[in-house]
Amino acid sequence: MTATLSVLAGGAMRAPLNAIAARYREVAGVAVAYHFGTTPELIALALSDQRFDLGVVPQDVLKNADALATFATDTITDVAYVGLGIAVPKGAPKPDIGTADALKKTLLAAKSIAAIPESAAGYQAARVYATLGISDAINAKTVVKRAPLEIVAALAAREAELGIFFSNILMSPDVDLLDGFPSELQELVAFRSGLCARTEQTELADAFLRFLADNEARAIIASHGMAPANGSSAINEAL
């Protein structure tokens, strides 16, 4: 019978993690069952009675003290980094976002913006809006979605003029990702891995964490538009 690891994971990492899981099953004979979600959903799952063996989650999950307590903190390491991106429907005019002022004008001019406010990307976007002084205006025209690919779908169907989320998700052939998100407003978000403190499959879970940090997994992460981490400990930042 094939061993299976249960993994909590950020939705923005669905594509690279699925590819990594397929490869891991080939080389190690261990299946990986992911439970993808937004930051609030992952916190709720970590605190529920549902069993999990490890997590690959946005840094905001581990900023929740109760959720952090469900992990073996000495095993927490960075896996990948990604920043915000803005996309438009395929073939639509590409507005300027190359400076803070240009981004502000583009956001205010849009009639609708697809986003997931209650997510790691949403929290980061909210900080950008606050810095630009346009939070209320943007909140009033946000088209709330539940999952990352729903943002792409909304743009493809022209249900929204702009979509804002992590840039790797918006690197879709169905939409056009805008160039030049202002560096002074960009904030890379870390996705972090760690063992569940109550896993009964410590050795299997630890082996998968090591695989996440090796060159093959790093190459897969990079091929999906994220920056692979070097496997360094993230415990101080997580706490």
Short mmCIF file of C-alpha atoms in Angstrom, two decimals:
data_model
loop_
_atom_site.label_atom_id
_atom_site.label_comp_id
_atom_site.label_asym_id
_atom_site.label_seq_id
_atom_site.Cartn_x
_atom_site.Cartn_y
_atom_site.Cartn_z
CA MET A 1 0.00 0.00 0.00
CA THR A 2 1.41 3.41 -1.01
CA ALA A 3 2.18 5.75 1.89
CA THR A 4 0.45 9.14 1.67
CA LEU A 5 1.46 12.46 3.16
CA SER A 6 -1.22 15.01 3.99
CA VAL A 7 0.01 18.54 3.27
CA LEU A 8 -1.56 21.95 3.93
CA ALA A 9 -0.56 24.28 1.11
CA GLY A 10 -1.06 27.80 -0.16
CA GLY A 11 -3.18 27.94 -3.30
CA ALA A 12 -0.64 30.07 -5.14
CA MET A 13 1.74 27.10 -5.10
CA ARG A 14 -0.74 24.61 -6.59
CA ALA A 15 1.04 24.17 -9.94
CA PRO A 16 4.64 23.71 -8.70
CA LEU A 17 3.59 21.58 -5.74
CA ASN A 18 1.51 19.26 -7.93
CA ALA A 19 4.48 18.83 -10.25
CA ILE A 20 6.75 18.18 -7.27
CA ALA A 21 4.31 15.62 -5.86
CA ALA A 22 4.18 13.74 -9.17
CA ARG A 23 7.96 13.61 -9.33
CA TYR A 24 8.27 12.63 -5.67
CA ARG A 25 5.94 9.69 -6.15
CA GLU A 26 8.19 8.52 -8.99
CA VAL A 27 11.41 8.73 -7.01
CA ALA A 28 10.23 7.86 -3.49
CA GLY A 29 7.02 5.89 -3.98
CA VAL A 30 5.15 8.20 -1.60
CA ALA A 31 1.92 9.97 -2.54
CA VAL A 32 1.23 13.57 -1.51
CA ALA A 33 -2.33 14.74 -0.85
CA TYR A 34 -2.58 18.52 -0.71
CA HIS A 35 -5.23 20.59 1.02
CA PHE A 36 -4.95 23.95 -0.75
CA GLY A 37 -6.44 27.11 0.69
CA THR A 38 -6.14 30.81 1.44
CA THR A 39 -4.44 32.03 4.60
CA PRO A 40 -7.62 32.02 6.76
CA GLU A 41 -8.60 28.60 5.40
CA LEU A 42 -5.18 27.15 6.16
CA ILE A 43 -5.21 28.54 9.69
CA ALA A 44 -8.61 26.94 10.23
CA LEU A 45 -7.38 23.61 8.85
CA ALA A 46 -4.28 23.69 11.04
CA LEU A 47 -6.46 24.24 14.10
CA SER A 48 -9.06 21.64 13.14
CA ASP A 49 -9.10 17.95 13.99
CA GLN A 50 -8.06 17.11 10.43
CA ARG A 51 -4.77 15.25 10.35
CA PHE A 52 -1.87 16.71 8.41
CA ASP A 53 1.79 15.84 8.25
CA LEU A 54 3.37 19.08 7.08
CA GLY A 55 2.59 22.42 5.55
CA VAL A 56 3.85 24.60 2.71
CA VAL A 57 2.07 27.79 3.60
CA PRO A 58 2.25 31.59 3.20
CA GLN A 59 4.19 33.36 5.93
CA ASP A 60 0.98 34.93 7.26
CA VAL A 61 -0.27 31.52 8.39
CA LEU A 62 2.71 31.23 10.73
CA LYS A 63 2.16 34.74 12.08
CA ASN A 64 -0.94 33.32 13.75
CA ALA A 65 0.30 32.08 17.13
CA ASP A 66 -2.22 29.26 17.38
CA ALA A 67 -1.45 27.99 13.89
CA LEU A 68 2.30 28.27 14.50
CA ALA A 69 1.88 26.11 17.61
CA THR A 70 0.68 23.21 15.44
CA PHE A 71 4.07 23.10 13.68
CA ALA A 72 7.43 21.81 14.86
CA THR A 73 9.03 25.23 14.74
CA ASP A 74 12.60 23.98 14.44
CA THR A 75 11.69 22.46 11.05
CA ILE A 76 10.30 25.64 9.45
CA THR A 77 12.20 26.75 6.35
CA ASP A 78 11.55 29.00 3.38
CA VAL A 79 10.57 27.23 0.17
CA ALA A 80 9.70 29.99 -2.32
CA TYR A 81 9.11 33.69 -2.74
CA VAL A 82 6.75 35.62 -4.99
CA GLY A 83 5.52 39.18 -5.33
CA LEU A 84 2.35 40.86 -6.51
CA GLY A 85 1.37 41.23 -10.12
CA ILE A 86 -1.43 42.93 -12.01
CA ALA A 87 -3.04 41.49 -15.13
CA VAL A 88 -5.62 42.56 -17.70
CA PRO A 89 -7.82 40.51 -20.04
CA LYS A 90 -5.97 39.03 -23.01
CA GLY A 91 -5.53 41.67 -25.70
CA ALA A 92 -6.84 44.54 -23.57
CA PRO A 93 -4.89 47.82 -23.43
CA LYS A 94 -1.98 47.62 -21.00
CA PRO A 95 -2.02 50.57 -18.59
CA ASP A 96 1.13 51.91 -17.00
CA ILE A 97 2.00 50.65 -13.51
CA GLY A 98 5.72 51.43 -13.63
CA THR A 99 5.74 54.00 -10.83
CA ALA A 100 3.74 54.48 -7.66
CA ASP A 101 1.85 57.40 -9.23
CA ALA A 102 1.14 55.43 -12.42
CA LEU A 103 -0.06 52.42 -10.43
CA LYS A 104 -2.34 54.64 -8.35
CA LYS A 105 -3.88 56.19 -11.48
CA THR A 106 -4.38 52.77 -13.09
CA LEU A 107 -6.04 51.31 -10.01
CA LEU A 108 -8.34 54.30 -9.59
CA ALA A 109 -9.27 54.31 -13.30
CA ALA A 110 -10.31 50.65 -13.31
CA LYS A 111 -14.02 49.99 -12.86
CA SER A 112 -13.47 46.53 -11.37
CA ILE A 113 -10.57 44.62 -9.84
CA ALA A 114 -10.65 40.85 -9.25
CA ALA A 115 -8.85 39.83 -6.07
CA ILE A 116 -8.95 37.65 -2.96
CA PRO A 117 -8.83 40.13 -0.06
CA GLU A 118 -8.62 37.40 2.59
CA SER A 119 -5.38 35.86 1.38
CA ALA A 120 -1.65 36.48 1.67
CA ALA A 121 -1.74 38.31 -1.67
CA GLY A 122 -4.81 40.24 -0.56
CA TYR A 123 -3.11 41.37 2.63
CA GLN A 124 -0.11 42.54 0.65
CA ALA A 125 -2.32 44.37 -1.85
CA ALA A 126 -4.14 46.04 1.04
CA ARG A 127 -0.82 47.41 2.28
CA VAL A 128 -0.14 48.81 -1.19
CA TYR A 129 -3.57 50.50 -1.28
CA ALA A 130 -3.00 51.97 2.17
CA THR A 131 0.41 53.33 1.15
CA LEU A 132 -1.18 54.95 -1.91
CA GLY A 133 -4.09 56.29 0.15
CA ILE A 134 -6.76 54.61 -1.98
CA SER A 135 -8.03 51.76 0.22
CA ASP A 136 -11.68 52.81 0.32
CA ALA A 137 -11.86 53.47 -3.42
CA ILE A 138 -10.38 50.07 -4.28
CA ASN A 139 -12.44 48.13 -1.76
CA ALA A 140 -15.61 49.56 -3.30
CA LYS A 141 -14.85 48.05 -6.71
CA THR A 142 -13.14 44.81 -5.74
CA VAL A 143 -14.68 41.70 -7.30
CA VAL A 144 -14.06 39.15 -4.56
CA LYS A 145 -12.95 35.69 -5.64
CA ARG A 146 -12.37 32.56 -3.57
CA ALA A 147 -9.45 30.90 -5.35
CA PRO A 148 -6.48 32.16 -7.39
CA LEU A 149 -7.57 30.69 -10.71
CA GLU A 150 -10.96 32.41 -10.33
CA ILE A 151 -9.11 35.70 -10.81
CA VAL A 152 -7.71 34.46 -14.13
CA ALA A 153 -11.17 33.21 -15.13
CA ALA A 154 -12.78 36.55 -14.28
CA LEU A 155 -10.28 38.39 -16.48
CA ALA A 156 -10.64 35.88 -19.31
CA ALA A 157 -14.41 36.36 -19.19
CA ARG A 158 -13.93 40.15 -18.96
CA GLU A 159 -15.84 40.26 -15.70
CA ALA A 160 -13.10 42.51 -14.31
CA GLU A 161 -10.76 45.08 -15.86
CA LEU A 162 -7.80 44.26 -13.62
CA GLY A 163 -6.73 41.31 -11.53
CA ILE A 164 -4.26 41.54 -8.65
CA PHE A 165 -2.63 38.53 -7.08
CA PHE A 166 0.75 36.82 -6.92
CA SER A 167 2.49 37.23 -10.25
CA ASN A 168 3.06 33.51 -10.85
CA ILE A 169 -0.70 32.88 -10.97
CA LEU A 170 -1.17 35.73 -13.44
CA MET A 171 1.46 34.28 -15.82
CA SER A 172 -1.39 32.56 -17.63
CA PRO A 173 -1.86 32.41 -21.41
CA ASP A 174 -5.45 33.52 -20.81
CA VAL A 175 -4.48 36.97 -19.48
CA ASP A 176 -1.76 39.59 -19.95
CA LEU A 177 0.50 40.27 -16.97
CA LEU A 178 1.58 43.92 -16.80
CA ASP A 179 5.27 44.72 -16.60
CA GLY A 180 6.98 46.88 -14.03
CA PHE A 181 5.20 46.60 -10.66
CA PRO A 182 6.91 49.40 -8.69
CA SER A 183 9.83 48.02 -6.69
CA GLU A 184 9.21 50.44 -3.83
CA LEU A 185 5.76 48.91 -3.33
CA GLN A 186 6.72 45.31 -3.98
CA GLU A 187 7.01 42.95 -1.04
CA LEU A 188 8.04 39.36 -1.63
CA VAL A 189 5.93 36.89 0.32
CA ALA A 190 7.59 33.74 1.60
CA PHE A 191 6.00 30.30 1.43
CA ARG A 192 7.32 28.20 4.30
CA SER A 193 7.42 24.50 4.99
CA GLY A 194 7.41 22.72 8.32
CA LEU A 195 6.42 19.46 9.98
CA CYS A 196 3.18 19.20 11.87
CA ALA A 197 4.04 18.84 15.54
CA ARG A 198 1.63 15.91 15.86
CA THR A 199 2.39 14.00 12.66
CA GLU A 200 2.72 10.24 13.03
CA GLN A 201 4.82 10.08 9.86
CA THR A 202 7.80 12.15 10.93
CA GLU A 203 10.40 10.32 8.84
CA LEU A 204 8.31 10.36 5.66
CA ALA A 205 7.37 14.01 6.14
CA ASP A 206 10.95 15.01 6.87
CA ALA A 207 12.12 13.25 3.71
CA PHE A 208 9.62 15.23 1.66
CA LEU A 209 10.83 18.48 3.24
CA ARG A 210 14.36 17.59 2.15
CA PHE A 211 13.10 16.92 -1.37
CA LEU A 212 11.46 20.35 -1.44
CA ALA A 213 14.86 21.89 -0.80
CA ASP A 214 16.83 19.95 -3.41
CA ASN A 215 17.81 21.25 -6.84
CA GLU A 216 15.15 19.35 -8.76
CA ALA A 217 12.30 20.79 -6.70
CA ARG A 218 13.88 24.24 -6.82
CA ALA A 219 13.99 24.05 -10.61
CA ILE A 220 10.30 23.12 -10.71
CA ILE A 221 9.44 26.08 -8.47
CA ALA A 222 11.43 28.44 -10.67
CA SER A 223 9.76 27.10 -13.83
CA HIS A 224 6.41 28.15 -12.39
CA GLY A 225 7.35 31.79 -11.89
CA MET A 226 8.44 31.73 -8.24
CA ALA A 227 11.86 32.32 -6.71
CA PRO A 228 13.09 29.17 -4.95
CA ALA A 229 14.54 29.65 -1.49
CA ASN A 230 17.89 28.32 -0.36
CA GLY A 231 16.36 26.20 2.40
CA SER A 232 17.54 28.48 5.20
CA SER A 233 15.74 28.44 8.51
CA ALA A 234 12.85 30.86 8.82
CA ILE A 235 12.12 30.32 12.48
CA ASN A 236 13.03 33.80 13.67
CA GLU A 237 10.85 35.48 11.04
CA ALA A 238 8.04 32.99 11.61
CA LEU A 239 7.95 33.82 15.29
#
